[in-house]
Amino acid sequence: MVGVTLRIGELATRAGVSVRALRYYEEQGLLAAGRSGSGQRHYPEPAVDRVQLIQMLYSAGLSSKTIADLLPCVDAQVSTPESRARLAAERARIDEQITGLIRARDQLDAVIALSENPANGCTRIHD
Amino acid sequence: MVGVTLRIGELATRAGVSVRALRYYEEQGLLAAGRSGSGQRHYPEPAVDRVQLIQMLYSAGLSSKTIADLLPCVDAQVSTPESRARLAAERARIDEQITGLIRARDQLDAVIALSENPANGCTRIHD
DNA sequence: CTAGAACCTGACGTTGACGTCAGAGGCAAG
DNA sequence: CTTGCCTCTGACGTCAACGTCAGGTTCTAG
């Protein structure tokens, strides 16, 4: 019941990111860290989930600044008209990104169909 | 029937990208350009579509190199086992990216629900 | 023929999310 | 006490897809 705090290396391992990334997140105001007397960071276990959330948002194309804007309204659950507008805007952006990706995938499917279908007379290079 | 070729500025306008981007695409081997005697680039009209395809692939997260690898098998419709594997791999990547985005969107939706629903007792800051 | 747009080739600048290295301190084991 | 791993703070390096600037040429409208 004592070791409830994680050191940076453990958190990095558990969350699947680098130590550098965690320091970077702190620098960007995305992840607060407690400090031991000697200056070492320590994190509570829920930080693992938080880091994974951050990663998810990064991979969705959000920038550090955007994430920093949105996370407080996850933490404190403070909801202002602006923060809600921001959330809606980012949701919309993700939607657009998804539809764009689907279009790109369809294009790629078309190319794949061409390259796998002998019907266009160009595919029998390998035989 | 003579002006069937576009100059770089026209192509840029029509395709909705910058002149610099077009030169960059050429540099990366994504877009061939004819040259006039004085060295000016000229493009056939289908280049517009090609540039838009390139853009779409970029926005799907493919790198220049990957696009350069895939475009020849669009052009010449040359299909090797490797190119097909590559196509499939990229398609899979896009799929993963889409599901990741959907997850992120769901997370965001959860946050939005929290911030808009007075049911958690934190939302009435604005009233 | 001449001004001004459009084009050319380098080549350096930018941005974001880290990687990586240097030099110095901290901590548990033997 | 020392060995060895972990951590710390700078601070510079990276990579991709362009932006931007410089200095010079070319095309086109009047």
PDB file of C-alpha atoms (C1' of nucleotides) in Angstrom:
ATOM      1  CA  MET A   1       0.000   0.000   0.000  1.00  0.00           C
ATOM      2  CA  VAL A   2       3.060   2.224  -0.057  1.00  0.00           C
ATOM      3  CA  GLY A   3       4.358   2.015  -3.548  1.00  0.00           C
ATOM      4  CA  VAL A   4       1.301   3.658  -5.002  1.00  0.00           C
ATOM      5  CA  THR A   5       3.450   6.104  -6.882  1.00  0.00           C
ATOM      6  CA  LEU A   6       5.351   5.353 -10.059  1.00  0.00           C
ATOM      7  CA  ARG A   7       8.699   6.632 -11.108  1.00  0.00           C
ATOM      8  CA  ILE A   8       9.057   7.947 -14.598  1.00  0.00           C
ATOM      9  CA  GLY A   9      10.618   4.812 -15.990  1.00  0.00           C
ATOM     10  CA  GLU A  10       7.858   2.596 -14.664  1.00  0.00           C
ATOM     11  CA  LEU A  11       5.166   4.886 -15.988  1.00  0.00           C
ATOM     12  CA  ALA A  12       6.866   4.963 -19.355  1.00  0.00           C
ATOM     13  CA  THR A  13       6.963   1.179 -19.503  1.00  0.00           C
ATOM     14  CA  ARG A  14       3.396   0.749 -18.373  1.00  0.00           C
ATOM     15  CA  ALA A  15       2.009   3.342 -20.709  1.00  0.00           C
ATOM     16  CA  GLY A  16       4.178   2.281 -23.597  1.00  0.00           C
ATOM     17  CA  VAL A  17       5.877   5.582 -24.240  1.00  0.00           C
ATOM     18  CA  SER A  18       9.387   6.907 -23.738  1.00  0.00           C
ATOM     19  CA  VAL A  19      10.683   8.663 -20.682  1.00  0.00           C
ATOM     20  CA  ARG A  20      11.448  11.618 -22.874  1.00  0.00           C
ATOM     21  CA  ALA A  21       7.848  11.776 -23.996  1.00  0.00           C
ATOM     22  CA  LEU A  22       6.636  11.957 -20.405  1.00  0.00           C
ATOM     23  CA  ARG A  23       8.950  14.838 -19.639  1.00  0.00           C
ATOM     24  CA  TYR A  24       7.747  16.482 -22.804  1.00  0.00           C
ATOM     25  CA  TYR A  25       4.127  16.068 -21.764  1.00  0.00           C
ATOM     26  CA  GLU A  26       4.884  17.724 -18.481  1.00  0.00           C
ATOM     27  CA  GLU A  27       6.645  20.532 -20.280  1.00  0.00           C
ATOM     28  CA  GLN A  28       3.532  21.008 -22.390  1.00  0.00           C
ATOM     29  CA  GLY A  29       1.300  21.049 -19.361  1.00  0.00           C
ATOM     30  CA  LEU A  30      -0.432  17.793 -20.178  1.00  0.00           C
ATOM     31  CA  LEU A  31       0.769  15.737 -17.273  1.00  0.00           C
ATOM     32  CA  ALA A  32       1.482  16.948 -13.781  1.00  0.00           C
ATOM     33  CA  ALA A  33       4.078  15.174 -11.689  1.00  0.00           C
ATOM     34  CA  GLY A  34       4.761  15.145  -8.008  1.00  0.00           C
ATOM     35  CA  ARG A  35       8.358  15.536  -6.936  1.00  0.00           C
ATOM     36  CA  SER A  36      10.353  13.777  -4.295  1.00  0.00           C
ATOM     37  CA  GLY A  37      12.671  15.765  -2.116  1.00  0.00           C
ATOM     38  CA  SER A  38      15.526  15.114  -4.480  1.00  0.00           C
ATOM     39  CA  GLY A  39      13.559  16.280  -7.475  1.00  0.00           C
ATOM     40  CA  GLN A  40      12.509  12.959  -8.896  1.00  0.00           C
ATOM     41  CA  ARG A  41       9.103  12.796 -10.527  1.00  0.00           C
ATOM     42  CA  HIS A  42       6.480  10.448  -9.215  1.00  0.00           C
ATOM     43  CA  TYR A  43       3.072   9.713 -10.588  1.00  0.00           C
ATOM     44  CA  PRO A  44      -0.088   8.098  -9.288  1.00  0.00           C
ATOM     45  CA  GLU A  45      -1.251   5.007 -11.106  1.00  0.00           C
ATOM     46  CA  PRO A  46      -4.113   6.713 -12.916  1.00  0.00           C
ATOM     47  CA  ALA A  47      -1.396   8.558 -14.817  1.00  0.00           C
ATOM     48  CA  VAL A  48      -1.094   5.441 -16.939  1.00  0.00           C
ATOM     49  CA  ASP A  49      -4.584   5.956 -18.300  1.00  0.00           C
ATOM     50  CA  ARG A  50      -4.007   9.624 -18.721  1.00  0.00           C
ATOM     51  CA  VAL A  51      -0.892   9.057 -20.777  1.00  0.00           C
ATOM     52  CA  GLN A  52      -2.785   6.637 -22.949  1.00  0.00           C
ATOM     53  CA  LEU A  53      -5.525   9.186 -23.435  1.00  0.00           C
ATOM     54  CA  ILE A  54      -2.928  11.749 -24.416  1.00  0.00           C
ATOM     55  CA  GLN A  55      -1.460   9.301 -26.900  1.00  0.00           C
ATOM     56  CA  MET A  56      -4.855   8.635 -28.365  1.00  0.00           C
ATOM     57  CA  LEU A  57      -5.485  12.323 -28.858  1.00  0.00           C
ATOM     58  CA  TYR A  58      -2.065  12.797 -30.411  1.00  0.00           C
ATOM     59  CA  SER A  59      -2.720   9.984 -32.810  1.00  0.00           C
ATOM     60  CA  ALA A  60      -6.001  11.616 -33.676  1.00  0.00           C
ATOM     61  CA  GLY A  61      -4.004  14.568 -34.893  1.00  0.00           C
ATOM     62  CA  LEU A  62      -4.533  16.939 -31.992  1.00  0.00           C
ATOM     63  CA  SER A  63      -1.638  19.174 -31.079  1.00  0.00           C
ATOM     64  CA  SER A  64      -0.153  19.567 -27.625  1.00  0.00           C
ATOM     65  CA  LYS A  65      -1.777  22.922 -27.282  1.00  0.00           C
ATOM     66  CA  THR A  66      -5.187  21.632 -28.231  1.00  0.00           C
ATOM     67  CA  ILE A  67      -4.874  18.745 -25.832  1.00  0.00           C
ATOM     68  CA  ALA A  68      -3.730  21.132 -23.153  1.00  0.00           C
ATOM     69  CA  ASP A  69      -6.830  23.185 -23.809  1.00  0.00           C
ATOM     70  CA  LEU A  70      -9.124  20.208 -23.596  1.00  0.00           C
ATOM     71  CA  LEU A  71      -7.696  18.209 -20.735  1.00  0.00           C
ATOM     72  CA  PRO A  72      -8.612  20.695 -18.015  1.00  0.00           C
ATOM     73  CA  CYS A  73     -12.236  20.246 -18.931  1.00  0.00           C
ATOM     74  CA  VAL A  74     -11.732  16.534 -18.473  1.00  0.00           C
ATOM     75  CA  ASP A  75      -9.976  16.964 -15.153  1.00  0.00           C
ATOM     76  CA  ALA A  76     -11.911  19.619 -13.394  1.00  0.00           C
ATOM     77  CA  GLN A  77     -14.911  18.957 -15.572  1.00  0.00           C
ATOM     78  CA  VAL A  78     -15.136  22.648 -15.979  1.00  0.00           C
ATOM     79  CA  SER A  79     -17.376  23.435 -18.855  1.00  0.00           C
ATOM     80  CA  THR A  80     -17.421  26.833 -20.442  1.00  0.00           C
ATOM     81  CA  PRO A  81     -19.139  27.752 -23.680  1.00  0.00           C
ATOM     82  CA  GLU A  82     -15.690  28.087 -25.266  1.00  0.00           C
ATOM     83  CA  SER A  83     -14.473  24.718 -24.109  1.00  0.00           C
ATOM     84  CA  ARG A  84     -17.609  23.079 -25.406  1.00  0.00           C
ATOM     85  CA  ALA A  85     -17.219  24.831 -28.728  1.00  0.00           C
ATOM     86  CA  ARG A  86     -13.647  23.636 -28.795  1.00  0.00           C
ATOM     87  CA  LEU A  87     -14.669  20.088 -28.088  1.00  0.00           C
ATOM     88  CA  ALA A  88     -17.290  20.195 -30.806  1.00  0.00           C
ATOM     89  CA  ALA A  89     -14.799  21.667 -33.266  1.00  0.00           C
ATOM     90  CA  GLU A  90     -12.252  18.957 -32.578  1.00  0.00           C
ATOM     91  CA  ARG A  91     -14.897  16.313 -32.863  1.00  0.00           C
ATOM     92  CA  ALA A  92     -15.846  17.719 -36.228  1.00  0.00           C
ATOM     93  CA  ARG A  93     -12.215  17.761 -37.297  1.00  0.00           C
ATOM     94  CA  ILE A  94     -11.867  14.124 -36.405  1.00  0.00           C
ATOM     95  CA  ASP A  95     -15.006  13.351 -38.343  1.00  0.00           C
ATOM     96  CA  GLU A  96     -13.613  15.066 -41.411  1.00  0.00           C
ATOM     97  CA  GLN A  97     -10.379  13.220 -40.989  1.00  0.00           C
ATOM     98  CA  ILE A  98     -12.224   9.940 -40.843  1.00  0.00           C
ATOM     99  CA  THR A  99     -14.195  10.617 -43.984  1.00  0.00           C
ATOM    100  CA  GLY A 100     -11.009  11.706 -45.697  1.00  0.00           C
ATOM    101  CA  LEU A 101      -9.343   8.488 -44.676  1.00  0.00           C
ATOM    102  CA  ILE A 102     -12.263   6.476 -45.914  1.00  0.00           C
ATOM    103  CA  ARG A 103     -12.032   8.190 -49.273  1.00  0.00           C
ATOM    104  CA  ALA A 104      -8.328   7.509 -49.407  1.00  0.00           C
ATOM    105  CA  ARG A 105      -8.942   3.905 -48.510  1.00  0.00           C
ATOM    106  CA  ASP A 106     -11.498   3.632 -51.281  1.00  0.00           C
ATOM    107  CA  GLN A 107      -9.006   5.054 -53.734  1.00  0.00           C
ATOM    108  CA  LEU A 108      -6.459   2.573 -52.565  1.00  0.00           C
ATOM    109  CA  ASP A 109      -9.013  -0.187 -52.919  1.00  0.00           C
ATOM    110  CA  ALA A 110      -9.553   0.851 -56.496  1.00  0.00           C
ATOM    111  CA  VAL A 111      -5.835   0.639 -57.132  1.00  0.00           C
ATOM    112  CA  ILE A 112      -5.702  -2.711 -55.424  1.00  0.00           C
ATOM    113  CA  ALA A 113      -8.572  -3.994 -57.498  1.00  0.00           C
ATOM    114  CA  LEU A 114      -6.751  -2.908 -60.627  1.00  0.00           C
ATOM    115  CA  SER A 115      -3.525  -4.512 -59.569  1.00  0.00           C
ATOM    116  CA  GLU A 116      -5.111  -7.787 -58.566  1.00  0.00           C
ATOM    117  CA  ASN A 117      -7.599  -8.175 -61.303  1.00  0.00           C
ATOM    118  CA  PRO A 118      -6.137  -9.722 -64.444  1.00  0.00           C
ATOM    119  CA  ALA A 119      -8.979  -8.071 -66.321  1.00  0.00           C
ATOM    120  CA  ASN A 120      -6.954  -5.079 -67.355  1.00  0.00           C
ATOM    121  CA  GLY A 121      -4.242  -7.002 -69.051  1.00  0.00           C
ATOM    122  CA  CYS A 122      -1.342  -5.689 -67.062  1.00  0.00           C
ATOM    123  CA  THR A 123      -1.237  -7.973 -64.118  1.00  0.00           C
ATOM    124  CA  ARG A 124       0.382 -11.049 -65.493  1.00  0.00           C
ATOM    125  CA  ILE A 125       3.889  -9.817 -65.023  1.00  0.00           C
ATOM    126  CA  HIS A 126       4.571 -12.430 -62.419  1.00  0.00           C
ATOM    127  CA  ASP A 127       3.654 -15.368 -64.545  1.00  0.00           C
TER     128      ASP A 127
ATOM    129  CA  MET B   1      -6.429  22.445 -78.915  1.00  0.00           C
ATOM    130  CA  VAL B   2      -3.064  23.961 -78.310  1.00  0.00           C
ATOM    131  CA  GLY B   3      -3.105  25.052 -74.698  1.00  0.00           C
ATOM    132  CA  VAL B   4      -3.513  21.528 -73.458  1.00  0.00           C
ATOM    133  CA  THR B   5      -0.567  22.015 -71.144  1.00  0.00           C
ATOM    134  CA  LEU B   6      -0.613  23.850 -67.860  1.00  0.00           C
ATOM    135  CA  ARG B   7       2.056  25.975 -66.363  1.00  0.00           C
ATOM    136  CA  ILE B   8       2.960  25.434 -62.746  1.00  0.00           C
ATOM    137  CA  GLY B   9       0.924  28.337 -61.447  1.00  0.00           C
ATOM    138  CA  GLU B  10      -2.198  27.198 -63.231  1.00  0.00           C
ATOM    139  CA  LEU B  11      -1.806  23.663 -62.029  1.00  0.00           C
ATOM    140  CA  ALA B  12      -1.280  24.914 -58.513  1.00  0.00           C
ATOM    141  CA  THR B  13      -4.460  26.951 -58.650  1.00  0.00           C
ATOM    142  CA  ARG B  14      -6.524  24.203 -60.172  1.00  0.00           C
ATOM    143  CA  ALA B  15      -5.311  21.534 -57.805  1.00  0.00           C
ATOM    144  CA  GLY B  16      -5.450  23.799 -54.799  1.00  0.00           C
ATOM    145  CA  VAL B  17      -1.843  23.495 -53.710  1.00  0.00           C
ATOM    146  CA  SER B  18       1.140  25.793 -53.717  1.00  0.00           C
ATOM    147  CA  VAL B  19       3.668  26.147 -56.493  1.00  0.00           C
ATOM    148  CA  ARG B  20       6.311  25.146 -54.016  1.00  0.00           C
ATOM    149  CA  ALA B  21       4.443  21.959 -53.261  1.00  0.00           C
ATOM    150  CA  LEU B  22       4.416  20.998 -56.938  1.00  0.00           C
ATOM    151  CA  ARG B  23       8.154  21.495 -57.235  1.00  0.00           C
ATOM    152  CA  TYR B  24       8.543  19.443 -54.097  1.00  0.00           C
ATOM    153  CA  TYR B  25       6.436  16.650 -55.545  1.00  0.00           C
ATOM    154  CA  GLU B  26       8.640  16.596 -58.589  1.00  0.00           C
ATOM    155  CA  GLU B  27      11.719  16.530 -56.415  1.00  0.00           C
ATOM    156  CA  GLN B  28      10.250  13.521 -54.627  1.00  0.00           C
ATOM    157  CA  GLY B  29       9.503  11.752 -57.865  1.00  0.00           C
ATOM    158  CA  LEU B  30       5.749  11.954 -57.481  1.00  0.00           C
ATOM    159  CA  LEU B  31       4.972  14.193 -60.393  1.00  0.00           C
ATOM    160  CA  ALA B  32       6.818  14.350 -63.686  1.00  0.00           C
ATOM    161  CA  ALA B  33       6.899  17.581 -65.599  1.00  0.00           C
ATOM    162  CA  GLY B  34       7.671  18.398 -69.187  1.00  0.00           C
ATOM    163  CA  ARG B  35       9.985  21.302 -69.816  1.00  0.00           C
ATOM    164  CA  SER B  36       9.812  24.054 -72.366  1.00  0.00           C
ATOM    165  CA  GLY B  37      12.985  25.132 -74.148  1.00  0.00           C
ATOM    166  CA  SER B  38      13.572  27.788 -71.517  1.00  0.00           C
ATOM    167  CA  GLY B  39      13.184  25.320 -68.704  1.00  0.00           C
ATOM    168  CA  GLN B  40       9.663  26.076 -67.604  1.00  0.00           C
ATOM    169  CA  ARG B  41       7.582  23.181 -66.399  1.00  0.00           C
ATOM    170  CA  HIS B  42       4.416  22.217 -68.161  1.00  0.00           C
ATOM    171  CA  TYR B  43       1.872  19.621 -67.237  1.00  0.00           C
ATOM    172  CA  PRO B  44      -0.972  17.865 -68.979  1.00  0.00           C
ATOM    173  CA  GLU B  45      -4.422  18.391 -67.541  1.00  0.00           C
ATOM    174  CA  PRO B  46      -4.652  14.963 -65.906  1.00  0.00           C
ATOM    175  CA  ALA B  47      -1.930  16.229 -63.614  1.00  0.00           C
ATOM    176  CA  VAL B  48      -4.683  18.005 -61.705  1.00  0.00           C
ATOM    177  CA  ASP B  49      -6.219  14.699 -60.711  1.00  0.00           C
ATOM    178  CA  ARG B  50      -2.861  13.261 -59.932  1.00  0.00           C
ATOM    179  CA  VAL B  51      -1.987  16.081 -57.607  1.00  0.00           C
ATOM    180  CA  GLN B  52      -5.282  15.640 -55.833  1.00  0.00           C
ATOM    181  CA  LEU B  53      -4.598  11.962 -55.453  1.00  0.00           C
ATOM    182  CA  ILE B  54      -1.208  12.775 -54.000  1.00  0.00           C
ATOM    183  CA  GLN B  55      -2.804  15.176 -51.582  1.00  0.00           C
ATOM    184  CA  MET B  56      -5.323  12.597 -50.558  1.00  0.00           C
ATOM    185  CA  LEU B  57      -2.609  10.098 -49.851  1.00  0.00           C
ATOM    186  CA  TYR B  58      -0.621  12.642 -47.897  1.00  0.00           C
ATOM    187  CA  SER B  59      -3.653  13.445 -45.825  1.00  0.00           C
ATOM    188  CA  ALA B  60      -4.064   9.746 -45.202  1.00  0.00           C
ATOM    189  CA  GLY B  61      -0.676   9.843 -43.555  1.00  0.00           C
ATOM    190  CA  LEU B  62       1.415   8.280 -46.286  1.00  0.00           C
ATOM    191  CA  SER B  63       4.917   9.610 -46.696  1.00  0.00           C
ATOM    192  CA  SER B  64       6.456  10.843 -49.916  1.00  0.00           C
ATOM    193  CA  LYS B  65       8.490   7.717 -50.173  1.00  0.00           C
ATOM    194  CA  THR B  66       5.508   5.453 -49.717  1.00  0.00           C
ATOM    195  CA  ILE B  67       3.525   7.372 -52.285  1.00  0.00           C
ATOM    196  CA  ALA B  68       6.468   7.223 -54.626  1.00  0.00           C
ATOM    197  CA  ASP B  69       6.516   3.484 -54.155  1.00  0.00           C
ATOM    198  CA  LEU B  70       2.830   3.120 -54.847  1.00  0.00           C
ATOM    199  CA  LEU B  71       2.244   5.542 -57.692  1.00  0.00           C
ATOM    200  CA  PRO B  72       4.199   3.597 -60.295  1.00  0.00           C
ATOM    201  CA  CYS B  73       1.829   0.723 -59.822  1.00  0.00           C
ATOM    202  CA  VAL B  74      -0.975   3.142 -60.496  1.00  0.00           C
ATOM    203  CA  ASP B  75       0.715   4.560 -63.566  1.00  0.00           C
ATOM    204  CA  ALA B  76       2.151   1.622 -65.317  1.00  0.00           C
ATOM    205  CA  GLN B  77      -0.251  -0.681 -63.557  1.00  0.00           C
ATOM    206  CA  VAL B  78       2.689  -2.843 -62.913  1.00  0.00           C
ATOM    207  CA  SER B  79       1.818  -5.301 -60.265  1.00  0.00           C
ATOM    208  CA  THR B  80       4.447  -7.254 -58.442  1.00  0.00           C
ATOM    209  CA  PRO B  81       3.932  -9.348 -55.374  1.00  0.00           C
ATOM    210  CA  GLU B  82       5.809  -6.703 -53.396  1.00  0.00           C
ATOM    211  CA  SER B  83       3.753  -3.822 -54.660  1.00  0.00           C
ATOM    212  CA  ARG B  84       0.567  -5.658 -53.851  1.00  0.00           C
ATOM    213  CA  ALA B  85       1.843  -6.439 -50.395  1.00  0.00           C
ATOM    214  CA  ARG B  86       2.695  -2.799 -50.004  1.00  0.00           C
ATOM    215  CA  LEU B  87      -0.738  -1.720 -51.082  1.00  0.00           C
ATOM    216  CA  ALA B  88      -2.354  -4.145 -48.680  1.00  0.00           C
ATOM    217  CA  ALA B  89      -0.116  -2.993 -45.867  1.00  0.00           C
ATOM    218  CA  GLU B  90      -0.963   0.631 -46.430  1.00  0.00           C
ATOM    219  CA  ARG B  91      -4.614  -0.193 -46.641  1.00  0.00           C
ATOM    220  CA  ALA B  92      -4.346  -1.957 -43.322  1.00  0.00           C
ATOM    221  CA  ARG B  93      -2.538   1.020 -41.864  1.00  0.00           C
ATOM    222  CA  ILE B  94      -5.323   3.300 -42.946  1.00  0.00           C
ATOM    223  CA  ASP B  95      -7.855   0.945 -41.452  1.00  0.00           C
ATOM    224  CA  GLU B  96      -6.055   1.004 -38.147  1.00  0.00           C
ATOM    225  CA  GLN B  97      -5.866   4.736 -38.300  1.00  0.00           C
ATOM    226  CA  ILE B  98      -9.591   4.935 -38.885  1.00  0.00           C
ATOM    227  CA  THR B  99     -10.432   2.701 -35.964  1.00  0.00           C
ATOM    228  CA  GLY B 100      -8.043   4.707 -33.807  1.00  0.00           C
ATOM    229  CA  LEU B 101      -9.783   7.886 -34.829  1.00  0.00           C
ATOM    230  CA  ILE B 102     -13.156   6.389 -34.083  1.00  0.00           C
ATOM    231  CA  ARG B 103     -11.968   5.445 -30.632  1.00  0.00           C
ATOM    232  CA  ALA B 104     -10.623   8.939 -30.090  1.00  0.00           C
ATOM    233  CA  ARG B 105     -13.908  10.386 -31.271  1.00  0.00           C
ATOM    234  CA  ASP B 106     -15.779   8.185 -28.852  1.00  0.00           C
ATOM    235  CA  GLN B 107     -13.562   9.365 -26.033  1.00  0.00           C
ATOM    236  CA  LEU B 108     -14.203  12.921 -27.042  1.00  0.00           C
ATOM    237  CA  ASP B 109     -17.901  12.198 -27.162  1.00  0.00           C
ATOM    238  CA  ALA B 110     -17.730  10.931 -23.625  1.00  0.00           C
ATOM    239  CA  VAL B 111     -16.049  14.124 -22.553  1.00  0.00           C
ATOM    240  CA  ILE B 112     -18.624  16.143 -24.438  1.00  0.00           C
ATOM    241  CA  ALA B 113     -21.431  14.233 -22.808  1.00  0.00           C
ATOM    242  CA  LEU B 114     -19.933  14.957 -19.414  1.00  0.00           C
ATOM    243  CA  SER B 115     -19.486  18.614 -20.155  1.00  0.00           C
ATOM    244  CA  GLU B 116     -22.978  19.085 -21.517  1.00  0.00           C
ATOM    245  CA  ASN B 117     -24.874  16.921 -19.158  1.00  0.00           C
ATOM    246  CA  PRO B 118     -25.783  18.633 -15.913  1.00  0.00           C
ATOM    247  CA  ALA B 119     -26.078  15.192 -14.401  1.00  0.00           C
ATOM    248  CA  ASN B 120     -22.605  15.127 -12.947  1.00  0.00           C
ATOM    249  CA  GLY B 121     -22.985  18.259 -10.945  1.00  0.00           C
ATOM    250  CA  CYS B 122     -20.130  20.221 -12.412  1.00  0.00           C
ATOM    251  CA  THR B 123     -21.666  21.768 -15.443  1.00  0.00           C
ATOM    252  CA  ARG B 124     -23.631  24.594 -13.999  1.00  0.00           C
ATOM    253  CA  ILE B 125     -20.767  26.974 -13.989  1.00  0.00           C
ATOM    254  CA  HIS B 126     -22.442  29.048 -16.613  1.00  0.00           C
ATOM    255  CA  ASP B 127     -25.685  29.465 -14.787  1.00  0.00           C
TER     256      ASP B 127
ATOM    257  C1'  DC C   1       9.967  47.825 -76.285  1.00  0.00           C
ATOM    258  C1'  DT C   2       9.102  47.833 -71.664  1.00  0.00           C
ATOM    259  C1'  DA C   3       6.934  46.979 -67.296  1.00  0.00           C
ATOM    260  C1'  DG C   4       5.253  43.606 -64.456  1.00  0.00           C
ATOM    261  C1'  DA C   5       3.712  39.050 -63.651  1.00  0.00           C
ATOM    262  C1'  DA C   6       5.193  34.362 -63.590  1.00  0.00           C
ATOM    263  C1'  DC C   7       8.936  31.255 -63.638  1.00  0.00           C
ATOM    264  C1'  DC C   8      13.636  29.331 -62.520  1.00  0.00           C
ATOM    265  C1'  DT C   9      17.293  27.386 -59.107  1.00  0.00           C
ATOM    266  C1'  DG C  10      19.402  27.119 -54.827  1.00  0.00           C
ATOM    267  C1'  DA C  11      19.276  27.380 -50.062  1.00  0.00           C
ATOM    268  C1'  DC C  12      17.963  28.434 -45.474  1.00  0.00           C
ATOM    269  C1'  DG C  13      13.762  28.669 -42.123  1.00  0.00           C
ATOM    270  C1'  DT C  14       9.701  26.443 -39.732  1.00  0.00           C
ATOM    271  C1'  DT C  15       6.931  23.351 -36.786  1.00  0.00           C
ATOM    272  C1'  DG C  16       5.877  19.416 -33.717  1.00  0.00           C
ATOM    273  C1'  DA C  17       6.982  15.531 -31.030  1.00  0.00           C
ATOM    274  C1'  DC C  18      10.051  13.765 -29.622  1.00  0.00           C
ATOM    275  C1'  DG C  19      15.562  11.324 -29.916  1.00  0.00           C
ATOM    276  C1'  DT C  20      19.943  11.686 -28.144  1.00  0.00           C
ATOM    277  C1'  DC C  21      23.954  13.136 -25.819  1.00  0.00           C
ATOM    278  C1'  DA C  22      26.516  15.338 -21.863  1.00  0.00           C
ATOM    279  C1'  DG C  23      27.413  15.982 -17.277  1.00  0.00           C
ATOM    280  C1'  DA C  24      25.827  15.485 -12.633  1.00  0.00           C
ATOM    281  C1'  DG C  25      23.247  13.640  -8.904  1.00  0.00           C
ATOM    282  C1'  DG C  26      20.346   9.847  -6.408  1.00  0.00           C
ATOM    283  C1'  DC C  27      19.177   5.036  -4.647  1.00  0.00           C
ATOM    284  C1'  DA C  28      19.078   0.045  -3.454  1.00  0.00           C
ATOM    285  C1'  DA C  29      22.264  -4.071  -3.256  1.00  0.00           C
ATOM    286  C1'  DG C  30      26.222  -6.362  -1.812  1.00  0.00           C
TER     287       DG C  30
ATOM    288  C1'  DC D   1      31.455   2.224   0.240  1.00  0.00           C
ATOM    289  C1'  DT D   2      31.074   1.384  -4.220  1.00  0.00           C
ATOM    290  C1'  DT D   3      28.937  -0.423  -8.254  1.00  0.00           C
ATOM    291  C1'  DG D   4      25.421   0.174 -11.457  1.00  0.00           C
ATOM    292  C1'  DC D   5      21.030   1.581 -12.801  1.00  0.00           C
ATOM    293  C1'  DC D   6      17.700   5.365 -12.637  1.00  0.00           C
ATOM    294  C1'  DT D   7      16.864  10.055 -12.719  1.00  0.00           C
ATOM    295  C1'  DC D   8      17.764  15.034 -13.363  1.00  0.00           C
ATOM    296  C1'  DT D   9      18.393  19.389 -16.379  1.00  0.00           C
ATOM    297  C1'  DG D  10      19.745  21.604 -20.372  1.00  0.00           C
ATOM    298  C1'  DA D  11      20.466  21.686 -25.085  1.00  0.00           C
ATOM    299  C1'  DC D  12      21.227  20.371 -29.726  1.00  0.00           C
ATOM    300  C1'  DG D  13      19.586  16.924 -33.530  1.00  0.00           C
ATOM    301  C1'  DT D  14      15.862  14.969 -36.564  1.00  0.00           C
ATOM    302  C1'  DC D  15      12.434  14.467 -40.108  1.00  0.00           C
ATOM    303  C1'  DA D  16       8.800  15.728 -43.333  1.00  0.00           C
ATOM    304  C1'  DA D  17       6.404  18.868 -46.144  1.00  0.00           C
ATOM    305  C1'  DC D  18       6.628  22.506 -47.355  1.00  0.00           C
ATOM    306  C1'  DG D  19       7.372  28.398 -46.596  1.00  0.00           C
ATOM    307  C1'  DT D  20      10.178  32.023 -47.833  1.00  0.00           C
ATOM    308  C1'  DC D  21      13.760  34.795 -49.540  1.00  0.00           C
ATOM    309  C1'  DA D  22      17.427  36.018 -52.991  1.00  0.00           C
ATOM    310  C1'  DG D  23      18.926  36.848 -57.431  1.00  0.00           C
ATOM    311  C1'  DG D  24      18.215  36.060 -62.035  1.00  0.00           C
ATOM    312  C1'  DT D  25      15.403  34.751 -66.467  1.00  0.00           C
ATOM    313  C1'  DT D  26      11.137  34.569 -69.335  1.00  0.00           C
ATOM    314  C1'  DC D  27       6.727  35.498 -70.925  1.00  0.00           C
ATOM    315  C1'  DT D  28       2.946  38.579 -71.991  1.00  0.00           C
ATOM    316  C1'  DA D  29       0.034  42.795 -72.230  1.00  0.00           C
ATOM    317  C1'  DG D  30       0.006  47.311 -73.845  1.00  0.00           C
TER     318       DG D  30
END
